[in-house]
mmCIF file of C-alpha atoms in Angstrom:
data_model
loop_
_atom_site.group_PDB
_atom_site.id
_atom_site.type_symbol
_atom_site.label_atom_id
_atom_site.label_comp_id
_atom_site.label_asym_id
_atom_site.label_seq_id
_atom_site.Cartn_x
_atom_site.Cartn_y
_atom_site.Cartn_z
ATOM 1 C CA MET A 1 38.322 100.854 114.843
ATOM 2 C CA LYS A 2 37.059 97.645 116.212
ATOM 3 C CA GLY A 3 40.253 96.206 117.345
ATOM 4 C CA ASN A 4 41.135 98.844 119.392
ATOM 5 C CA ARG A 5 38.387 98.635 121.806
ATOM 6 C CA LYS A 6 39.194 97.920 125.559
ATOM 7 C CA VAL A 7 38.205 95.523 127.758
ATOM 8 C CA PRO A 8 37.051 96.631 131.290
ATOM 9 C CA GLY A 9 39.354 95.680 134.026
ATOM 10 C CA LEU A 10 38.184 92.612 136.403
ATOM 11 C CA ASN A 11 37.312 94.174 139.935
ATOM 12 C CA SER A 12 39.895 92.893 141.956
ATOM 13 C CA SER A 13 39.721 94.713 145.138
ATOM 14 C CA SER A 14 38.200 91.918 147.047
ATOM 15 C CA THR A 15 41.050 89.333 146.248
ATOM 16 C CA ALA A 16 42.811 91.146 149.213
ATOM 17 C CA ASP A 17 40.086 89.932 151.530
ATOM 18 C CA ILE A 18 39.685 86.611 149.926
ATOM 19 C CA SER A 19 43.396 86.213 150.459
ATOM 20 C CA PHE A 20 43.091 87.632 154.254
ATOM 21 C CA ILE A 21 40.514 85.227 154.868
ATOM 22 C CA LEU A 22 42.607 82.179 153.728
ATOM 23 C CA LEU A 23 45.599 83.612 155.701
ATOM 24 C CA ILE A 24 43.741 83.771 158.811
ATOM 25 C CA PHE A 25 42.372 79.844 158.572
ATOM 26 C CA PHE A 26 45.903 78.929 157.997
ATOM 27 C CA LEU A 27 47.280 80.845 160.992
ATOM 28 C CA VAL A 28 45.109 79.552 163.232
ATOM 29 C CA THR A 29 45.127 75.942 162.501
ATOM 30 C CA THR A 30 49.009 75.728 162.151
ATOM 31 C CA SER A 31 50.598 74.462 164.988
ATOM 32 C CA MET A 32 54.043 76.410 165.131
ATOM 33 C CA ASP A 33 55.029 75.164 168.745
ATOM 34 C CA THR A 34 57.764 72.467 168.397
ATOM 35 C CA ASP A 35 58.217 69.453 170.021
ATOM 36 C CA MET A 36 60.459 69.474 172.959
ATOM 37 C CA GLY A 37 62.089 67.071 175.170
ATOM 38 C CA ILE A 38 65.036 65.173 176.529
ATOM 39 C CA THR A 39 67.011 63.259 173.945
ATOM 40 C CA ARG A 40 68.530 59.978 174.575
ATOM 41 C CA ARG A 41 70.129 57.201 172.710
ATOM 42 C CA LEU A 42 69.129 53.687 173.234
ATOM 43 C CA PRO A 43 72.016 50.560 172.942
ATOM 44 C CA GLU A 44 71.714 48.351 170.434
ATOM 45 C CA TRP A 45 69.361 45.693 170.390
ATOM 46 C CA GLN A 46 71.499 42.443 171.057
ATOM 47 C CA PRO A 47 69.145 39.282 170.952
ATOM 48 C CA ASN A 48 71.015 37.305 173.586
ATOM 49 C CA ALA A 49 71.897 39.978 175.992
ATOM 50 C CA GLN A 50 72.356 37.901 178.805
ATOM 51 C CA GLU A 51 75.695 36.616 177.205
ATOM 52 C CA GLU A 52 76.926 39.967 176.254
ATOM 53 C CA GLU A 53 77.506 41.335 179.872
ATOM 54 C CA ALA A 54 79.041 44.726 180.173
ATOM 55 C CA LYS A 55 82.096 44.594 182.030
ATOM 56 C CA VAL A 56 82.274 47.516 184.120
ATOM 57 C CA LYS A 57 84.514 47.960 187.182
ATOM 58 C CA GLU A 58 82.697 48.780 190.372
ATOM 59 C CA ARG A 59 84.047 52.398 190.864
ATOM 60 C CA ASN A 60 83.058 53.114 187.418
ATOM 61 C CA LEU A 61 79.255 52.156 187.918
ATOM 62 C CA LEU A 62 76.650 54.472 189.522
ATOM 63 C CA ILE A 63 73.218 52.648 190.099
ATOM 64 C CA VAL A 64 70.425 55.106 190.211
ATOM 65 C CA LYS A 65 67.492 52.864 190.953
ATOM 66 C CA VAL A 66 63.773 54.040 191.197
ATOM 67 C CA ASN A 67 61.871 51.341 192.821
ATOM 68 C CA SER A 68 58.246 50.688 192.861
ATOM 69 C CA ASP A 69 57.492 52.892 195.455
ATOM 70 C CA ASN A 70 58.950 55.987 193.653
ATOM 71 C CA GLU A 71 61.949 55.937 195.863
ATOM 72 C CA ILE A 72 65.289 56.919 194.442
ATOM 73 C CA LEU A 73 68.121 54.753 195.656
ATOM 74 C CA VAL A 74 71.924 55.493 194.598
ATOM 75 C CA ARG A 75 74.397 52.947 196.268
ATOM 76 C CA LYS A 76 71.594 51.227 198.177
ATOM 77 C CA ASP A 77 70.720 54.955 199.771
ATOM 78 C CA VAL A 78 67.278 56.493 199.658
ATOM 79 C CA ILE A 79 67.732 59.886 198.486
ATOM 80 C CA LYS A 80 65.751 62.928 197.660
ATOM 81 C CA ILE A 81 65.517 64.129 193.996
ATOM 82 C CA THR A 82 67.410 67.441 195.289
ATOM 83 C CA GLU A 83 70.436 65.384 196.020
ATOM 84 C CA LEU A 84 70.786 63.428 192.892
ATOM 85 C CA LYS A 85 72.708 66.519 190.636
ATOM 86 C CA ASP A 86 75.345 66.761 192.878
ATOM 87 C CA ILE A 87 75.937 63.167 193.732
ATOM 88 C CA ALA A 88 75.927 62.800 189.590
ATOM 89 C CA LYS A 89 78.315 65.469 189.482
ATOM 90 C CA GLU A 90 80.679 64.513 191.905
ATOM 91 C CA PHE A 91 80.380 61.184 190.440
ATOM 92 C CA ILE A 92 80.860 62.167 186.732
ATOM 93 C CA ALA A 93 83.980 64.590 187.258
ATOM 94 C CA ASN A 94 85.792 63.149 190.377
ATOM 95 C CA PRO A 95 87.141 66.285 191.086
ATOM 96 C CA GLU A 96 88.993 64.884 194.312
ATOM 97 C CA ASN A 97 90.305 61.851 192.894
ATOM 98 C CA LYS A 98 89.033 59.692 194.907
ATOM 99 C CA ASP A 99 89.373 56.068 194.962
ATOM 100 C CA ASN A 100 85.900 54.870 194.931
ATOM 101 C CA LEU A 101 84.705 57.243 192.099
ATOM 102 C CA PRO A 102 85.482 56.760 188.407
ATOM 103 C CA ALA A 103 89.324 56.720 187.054
ATOM 104 C CA LYS A 104 90.453 59.785 185.260
ATOM 105 C CA GLU A 105 92.543 59.077 182.188
ATOM 106 C CA GLU A 106 93.909 61.123 179.453
ATOM 107 C CA TYR A 107 91.555 61.487 176.665
ATOM 108 C CA GLU A 108 91.708 63.523 173.401
ATOM 109 C CA ILE A 109 88.746 65.424 172.051
ATOM 110 C CA PRO A 110 89.091 65.910 168.631
ATOM 111 C CA GLY A 111 90.151 69.265 167.584
ATOM 112 C CA PHE A 112 90.840 70.457 171.126
ATOM 113 C CA GLY A 113 93.669 68.478 172.816
ATOM 114 C CA THR A 114 94.199 66.218 175.453
ATOM 115 C CA VAL A 115 92.344 66.309 178.801
ATOM 116 C CA VAL A 116 92.435 64.067 181.818
ATOM 117 C CA THR A 117 88.710 62.816 182.611
ATOM 118 C CA THR A 118 86.720 59.929 183.499
ATOM 119 C CA THR A 119 86.316 58.162 180.402
ATOM 120 C CA LYS A 120 84.977 54.664 181.296
ATOM 121 C CA HIS A 121 81.862 55.957 184.132
ATOM 122 C CA VAL A 122 78.575 54.460 183.623
ATOM 123 C CA ILE A 123 75.680 55.661 185.350
ATOM 124 C CA SER A 124 72.770 52.793 185.025
ATOM 125 C CA LEU A 125 69.234 54.039 185.569
ATOM 126 C CA GLN A 126 67.339 51.285 186.446
ATOM 127 C CA THR A 127 63.608 50.981 187.174
ATOM 128 C CA ASP A 128 60.546 48.529 188.433
ATOM 129 C CA GLY A 129 57.612 47.896 186.421
ATOM 130 C CA ASP A 130 55.692 49.790 188.720
ATOM 131 C CA THR A 131 57.568 52.745 188.941
ATOM 132 C CA GLN A 132 55.629 55.902 187.769
ATOM 133 C CA TYR A 133 57.062 57.817 184.461
ATOM 134 C CA GLU A 134 57.080 60.783 185.960
ATOM 135 C CA ILE A 135 59.699 60.346 188.756
ATOM 136 C CA TYR A 136 61.672 58.357 185.974
ATOM 137 C CA PHE A 137 61.800 61.658 183.797
ATOM 138 C CA LYS A 138 62.616 63.739 186.551
ATOM 139 C CA VAL A 139 65.655 61.498 187.483
ATOM 140 C CA GLN A 140 66.590 61.683 183.593
ATOM 141 C CA ASN A 141 66.200 65.195 183.936
ATOM 142 C CA GLU A 142 68.402 65.850 186.782
ATOM 143 C CA LEU A 143 70.910 63.620 185.279
ATOM 144 C CA SER A 144 70.688 65.929 182.197
ATOM 145 C CA ARG A 145 71.496 68.870 184.279
ATOM 146 C CA ALA A 146 74.214 67.272 186.290
ATOM 147 C CA TYR A 147 76.070 66.940 182.680
ATOM 148 C CA ASN A 148 75.017 70.100 181.242
ATOM 149 C CA GLU A 149 76.061 71.658 184.953
ATOM 150 C CA LEU A 150 79.129 70.261 184.537
ATOM 151 C CA ARG A 151 79.854 71.245 180.828
ATOM 152 C CA ASP A 152 78.971 74.864 181.500
ATOM 153 C CA GLU A 153 81.680 74.966 184.214
ATOM 154 C CA TRP A 154 84.283 73.587 181.961
ATOM 155 C CA LEU A 155 83.214 75.875 179.344
ATOM 156 C CA PHE A 156 83.661 78.610 181.556
ATOM 157 C CA GLU A 157 86.767 77.357 182.735
ATOM 158 C CA GLN A 158 88.215 77.328 179.484
ATOM 159 C CA TYR A 159 86.762 80.108 177.556
ATOM 160 C CA HIS A 160 85.315 82.438 180.362
ATOM 161 C CA LYS A 161 82.164 82.245 178.667
ATOM 162 C CA HIS A 162 78.928 80.404 179.634
ATOM 163 C CA SER A 163 77.284 77.282 177.289
ATOM 164 C CA ARG A 164 74.335 79.948 176.372
ATOM 165 C CA ASP A 165 76.504 82.517 175.015
ATOM 166 C CA PHE A 166 78.054 80.195 172.534
ATOM 167 C CA ALA A 167 76.450 79.151 169.347
ATOM 168 C CA GLU A 168 74.147 76.002 169.572
ATOM 169 C CA ASP A 169 76.634 74.214 167.212
ATOM 170 C CA ALA A 170 79.868 75.735 168.028
ATOM 171 C CA ASP A 171 83.146 73.680 168.315
ATOM 172 C CA GLU A 172 83.428 74.696 171.860
ATOM 173 C CA ILE A 173 80.093 72.997 172.790
ATOM 174 C CA VAL A 174 81.055 69.674 171.146
ATOM 175 C CA TYR A 175 84.426 69.645 172.814
ATOM 176 C CA ALA A 176 82.471 70.349 176.394
ATOM 177 C CA LYS A 177 80.362 66.953 175.298
ATOM 178 C CA GLY A 178 83.451 65.369 174.156
ATOM 179 C CA MET A 179 84.668 66.284 178.013
ATOM 180 C CA TYR A 180 81.641 65.048 179.665
ATOM 181 C CA PRO A 181 80.218 62.724 177.340
ATOM 182 C CA SER A 182 76.758 61.153 178.379
ATOM 183 C CA LYS A 183 76.596 57.905 179.583
ATOM 184 C CA ILE A 184 73.434 56.955 180.830
ATOM 185 C CA SER A 185 72.742 53.218 180.448
ATOM 186 C CA GLU A 186 69.346 52.248 180.484
ATOM 187 C CA ALA A 187 69.397 48.664 182.108
ATOM 188 C CA GLU A 188 67.860 46.000 180.027
ATOM 189 C CA PRO A 189 63.805 45.340 181.572
ATOM 190 C CA ARG A 190 62.817 41.974 183.413
ATOM 191 C CA GLN A 191 66.149 41.622 184.793
ATOM 192 C CA TYR A 192 65.275 45.027 186.795
ATOM 193 C CA GLY A 193 68.469 45.364 187.981
ATOM 194 C CA ALA A 194 72.332 44.904 187.712
ATOM 195 C CA ALA A 195 71.880 41.405 186.504
ATOM 196 C CA ASN A 196 73.418 42.625 182.967
ATOM 197 C CA ILE A 197 76.005 44.755 184.369
ATOM 198 C CA GLN A 198 78.888 42.161 185.699
ATOM 199 C CA TYR A 199 81.678 43.947 188.049
ATOM 200 C CA ALA A 200 85.051 42.910 186.612
ATOM 201 C CA GLU A 201 87.604 42.468 189.161
ATOM 202 C CA MET B 1 45.308 113.719 146.824
ATOM 203 C CA PRO B 2 46.330 110.695 145.150
ATOM 204 C CA GLU B 3 45.190 107.475 146.366
ATOM 205 C CA LEU B 4 47.638 104.526 147.609
ATOM 206 C CA ASN B 5 47.839 101.782 145.007
ATOM 207 C CA THR B 6 46.992 98.520 146.724
ATOM 208 C CA SER B 7 46.854 96.626 143.458
ATOM 209 C CA SER B 8 49.791 94.391 144.721
ATOM 210 C CA LEU B 9 48.420 93.781 148.366
ATOM 211 C CA PRO B 10 46.744 90.632 147.258
ATOM 212 C CA ASP B 11 50.179 89.315 146.074
ATOM 213 C CA LEU B 12 51.838 90.099 149.221
ATOM 214 C CA ILE B 13 48.965 88.637 151.020
ATOM 215 C CA PHE B 14 49.171 85.427 148.811
ATOM 216 C CA SER B 15 52.822 85.040 149.552
ATOM 217 C CA VAL B 16 52.569 85.213 153.243
ATOM 218 C CA LEU B 17 49.843 82.680 152.776
ATOM 219 C CA PHE B 18 51.880 80.147 150.791
ATOM 220 C CA PHE B 19 54.617 80.408 153.877
ATOM 221 C CA PHE B 20 52.207 79.192 156.230
ATOM 222 C CA MET B 21 50.747 76.918 153.989
ATOM 223 C CA MET B 22 54.221 75.476 153.322
ATOM 224 C CA VAL B 23 55.107 75.292 157.382
ATOM 225 C CA THR B 24 51.791 73.985 157.942
ATOM 226 C CA SER B 25 51.710 70.017 158.893
ATOM 227 C CA MET B 26 48.306 69.116 158.045
ATOM 228 C CA ARG B 27 48.662 65.564 159.330
ATOM 229 C CA GLU B 28 48.087 66.238 162.510
ATOM 230 C CA VAL B 29 46.772 63.113 164.459
ATOM 231 C CA THR B 30 43.746 63.427 167.150
ATOM 232 C CA LEU B 31 44.836 62.375 170.397
ATOM 233 C CA LYS B 32 42.725 59.260 171.563
ATOM 234 C CA VAL B 33 44.851 59.170 174.915
ATOM 235 C CA VAL B 34 44.724 61.491 177.828
ATOM 236 C CA ILE B 35 48.548 62.709 178.309
ATOM 237 C CA ASN B 36 49.707 64.922 181.019
ATOM 238 C CA GLN B 37 53.056 65.656 179.898
ATOM 239 C CA PRO B 38 56.065 65.896 182.887
ATOM 240 C CA ALA B 39 57.821 69.144 182.523
ATOM 241 C CA GLY B 40 61.626 69.534 182.531
ATOM 242 C CA THR B 41 64.730 72.325 182.629
ATOM 243 C CA GLU B 42 67.142 70.091 180.167
ATOM 244 C CA ILE B 43 64.958 69.703 177.472
ATOM 245 C CA GLU B 44 65.838 70.587 173.875
ATOM 246 C CA LYS B 45 63.718 71.491 170.665
ATOM 247 C CA LEU B 46 63.378 69.349 167.952
ATOM 248 C CA VAL B 47 63.881 71.205 165.149
ATOM 249 C CA LYS B 48 63.692 69.135 162.023
ATOM 250 C CA LYS B 49 60.260 67.915 162.035
ATOM 251 C CA SER B 50 60.906 65.678 159.115
ATOM 252 C CA ARG B 51 62.779 63.311 161.475
ATOM 253 C CA VAL B 52 60.318 63.048 164.159
ATOM 254 C CA THR B 53 58.035 60.057 164.702
ATOM 255 C CA HIS B 54 55.384 60.240 167.343
ATOM 256 C CA ILE B 55 54.322 57.423 170.083
ATOM 257 C CA TYR B 56 51.744 58.444 172.458
ATOM 258 C CA ILE B 57 51.474 56.649 175.684
ATOM 259 C CA GLY B 58 48.240 57.197 177.757
ATOM 260 C CA THR B 59 44.764 56.344 179.373
ATOM 261 C CA PRO B 60 42.076 56.442 176.735
ATOM 262 C CA THR B 61 40.026 59.741 176.416
ATOM 263 C CA LYS B 62 36.247 59.678 177.671
ATOM 264 C CA ASP B 63 34.995 58.406 174.287
ATOM 265 C CA TYR B 64 37.068 55.203 174.224
ATOM 266 C CA ARG B 65 37.165 54.482 177.883
ATOM 267 C CA SER B 66 33.691 52.832 177.745
ATOM 268 C CA GLN B 67 35.386 50.292 175.522
ATOM 269 C CA LEU B 68 38.879 49.867 176.432
ATOM 270 C CA GLY B 69 38.651 50.686 180.119
ATOM 271 C CA PRO B 70 41.008 52.791 182.340
ATOM 272 C CA GLY B 71 44.236 51.105 181.603
ATOM 273 C CA THR B 72 47.314 52.706 179.918
ATOM 274 C CA ARG B 73 47.316 52.163 175.989
ATOM 275 C CA ILE B 74 49.600 52.940 173.066
ATOM 276 C CA GLN B 75 48.318 55.203 170.218
ATOM 277 C CA LEU B 76 50.248 55.224 166.825
ATOM 278 C CA ASP B 77 49.097 57.657 164.009
ATOM 279 C CA ASP B 78 45.048 57.505 164.514
ATOM 280 C CA ASP B 79 44.864 54.173 166.183
ATOM 281 C CA PHE B 80 45.218 52.495 169.343
ATOM 282 C CA ALA B 81 48.152 50.066 169.280
ATOM 283 C CA GLU B 82 49.592 46.936 170.774
ATOM 284 C CA VAL B 83 53.323 47.084 172.363
ATOM 285 C CA GLY B 84 54.053 44.309 169.499
ATOM 286 C CA ALA B 85 52.894 46.809 166.558
ATOM 287 C CA VAL B 86 55.812 49.603 167.621
ATOM 288 C CA GLN B 87 58.604 47.749 165.641
ATOM 289 C CA ASP B 88 56.836 47.383 162.324
ATOM 290 C CA PHE B 89 55.136 50.717 162.820
ATOM 291 C CA VAL B 90 58.550 52.412 163.544
ATOM 292 C CA ILE B 91 60.267 50.697 160.257
ATOM 293 C CA GLY B 92 57.138 51.618 157.886
ATOM 294 C CA GLU B 93 57.770 55.491 159.375
ATOM 295 C CA ARG B 94 61.290 55.167 158.674
ATOM 296 C CA LYS B 95 60.862 53.913 155.286
ATOM 297 C CA ASN B 96 58.535 56.794 154.224
ATOM 298 C CA MET B 97 61.098 59.254 155.349
ATOM 299 C CA ALA B 98 63.887 61.188 152.692
ATOM 300 C CA GLU B 99 66.704 58.851 152.470
ATOM 301 C CA ARG B 100 68.956 61.248 154.242
ATOM 302 C CA ASP B 101 66.605 61.618 157.369
ATOM 303 C CA GLN B 102 66.426 58.160 157.868
ATOM 304 C CA PRO B 103 69.745 57.804 160.048
ATOM 305 C CA TYR B 104 68.688 60.648 162.126
ATOM 306 C CA MET B 105 65.097 59.284 162.455
ATOM 307 C CA GLN B 106 63.918 60.370 166.198
ATOM 308 C CA VAL B 107 61.308 58.839 167.854
ATOM 309 C CA SER B 108 59.739 61.193 170.262
ATOM 310 C CA MET B 109 57.217 59.587 173.150
ATOM 311 C CA LYS B 110 54.658 61.556 174.604
ATOM 312 C CA ILE B 111 53.887 59.884 177.771
ATOM 313 C CA ASP B 112 51.703 60.359 180.430
ATOM 314 C CA ASN B 113 53.092 61.234 184.428
ATOM 315 C CA ASP B 114 51.047 58.315 185.586
ATOM 316 C CA THR B 115 52.275 55.602 183.351
ATOM 317 C CA HIS B 116 54.238 52.876 184.793
ATOM 318 C CA MET B 117 57.256 51.786 183.523
ATOM 319 C CA ASN B 118 56.723 48.356 182.464
ATOM 320 C CA ILE B 119 54.761 49.839 179.292
ATOM 321 C CA VAL B 120 57.554 52.566 178.490
ATOM 322 C CA THR B 121 60.544 49.956 178.735
ATOM 323 C CA ASP B 122 58.394 47.322 176.669
ATOM 324 C CA VAL B 123 58.363 50.407 174.098
ATOM 325 C CA LYS B 124 61.738 51.156 174.134
ATOM 326 C CA GLN B 125 62.857 47.555 173.587
ATOM 327 C CA GLU B 126 60.720 47.314 170.618
ATOM 328 C CA LEU B 127 62.295 50.668 169.457
ATOM 329 C CA ARG B 128 65.439 48.868 169.987
ATOM 330 C CA LYS B 129 64.760 46.167 167.657
ATOM 331 C CA ALA B 130 63.585 48.423 164.957
ATOM 332 C CA TRP B 131 66.887 50.040 165.127
ATOM 333 C CA ALA B 132 65.327 53.474 165.927
ATOM 334 C CA LEU B 133 67.773 54.574 169.010
ATOM 335 C CA ASN B 134 67.482 58.198 169.167
ATOM 336 C CA ILE B 135 64.812 58.636 171.302
ATOM 337 C CA VAL B 136 62.750 61.841 173.024
ATOM 338 C CA TYR B 137 61.185 61.832 176.012
ATOM 339 C CA SER B 138 58.591 64.630 175.075
ATOM 340 C CA SER B 139 58.032 67.290 177.801
ATOM 341 C CA LYS B 140 57.160 70.712 178.450
ATOM 342 C CA LYS B 141 59.594 73.522 179.124
ATOM 343 C CA THR B 142 59.942 74.586 183.455
ATOM 344 C CA ASN B 143 62.262 76.834 184.613
ATOM 345 C CA ARG B 144 61.414 75.498 188.125
ATOM 346 C CA VAL B 145 64.369 73.366 189.308
ATOM 347 C CA GLU B 146 63.864 70.489 191.928
#
């Protein structure tokens, strides 16, 4: 009866401890924090930018300039950062149909229908070489906030729900972005100004 | 009293272990620049890590300040770089990405608060040349509104 001999089992009671140690090591070294930030899209690179001048009507253009003293200038007035959001909101939406703010046009949002909105507005953000990044970032943040608040107000008007109550990839969110598409132009450098944006007419 | 059978406990722990091994990105760079990020309210999470490339802009840390001085520097991967290297770096990073991720490449810029905009603008121009148009101004989250 030699073949029937039992093999003693390997004592594996410490395997759990070993794997626990490994687990704790990975737990500690894992950086679960996801990167966050403000997303923007740069314009396409044009080698001869001077020749390709964007033609924007004056009423459709809001120039926000941050100068080397970190002052924010809108339409040549120095403003505080707290004022910027409301100026931007009024400019983007033009709620009172003013002549000096962007013209409203009929525009079809795919899947939603036709809306009347300012289709051609552009916010031009300009900086000096010595402008501090922190201020620039805050201005970007305020401009994003203007868009997000407008979209949120529009969603509430349409669906009586706030944007945070929708799923992140809901169609309604896409419609709101179609209603107020973000149009922030970051000016060509070295010209430091509206040099590349010419007023038409 | 019968003892609880714990023979499957190692397997259980191992599966948790494998999960963490998979989500961990071991290619963490050591920052050679000091970056004090701005904080914003309107920020989005970058969910797909595989699509994100990082560029760091700040002043050198103490160890490198003696060699490089206190001026603002750009860090790509583990090394300092000049502005001109950004374009090749981004193109190279994009080549290494999965093909389906390439069109959605995002460049996350971690920039110190005190950086002057001329460097940022130069980097942005390089990104445009590299056709990496989706950029992220990396920041912390805050609820305090200006």
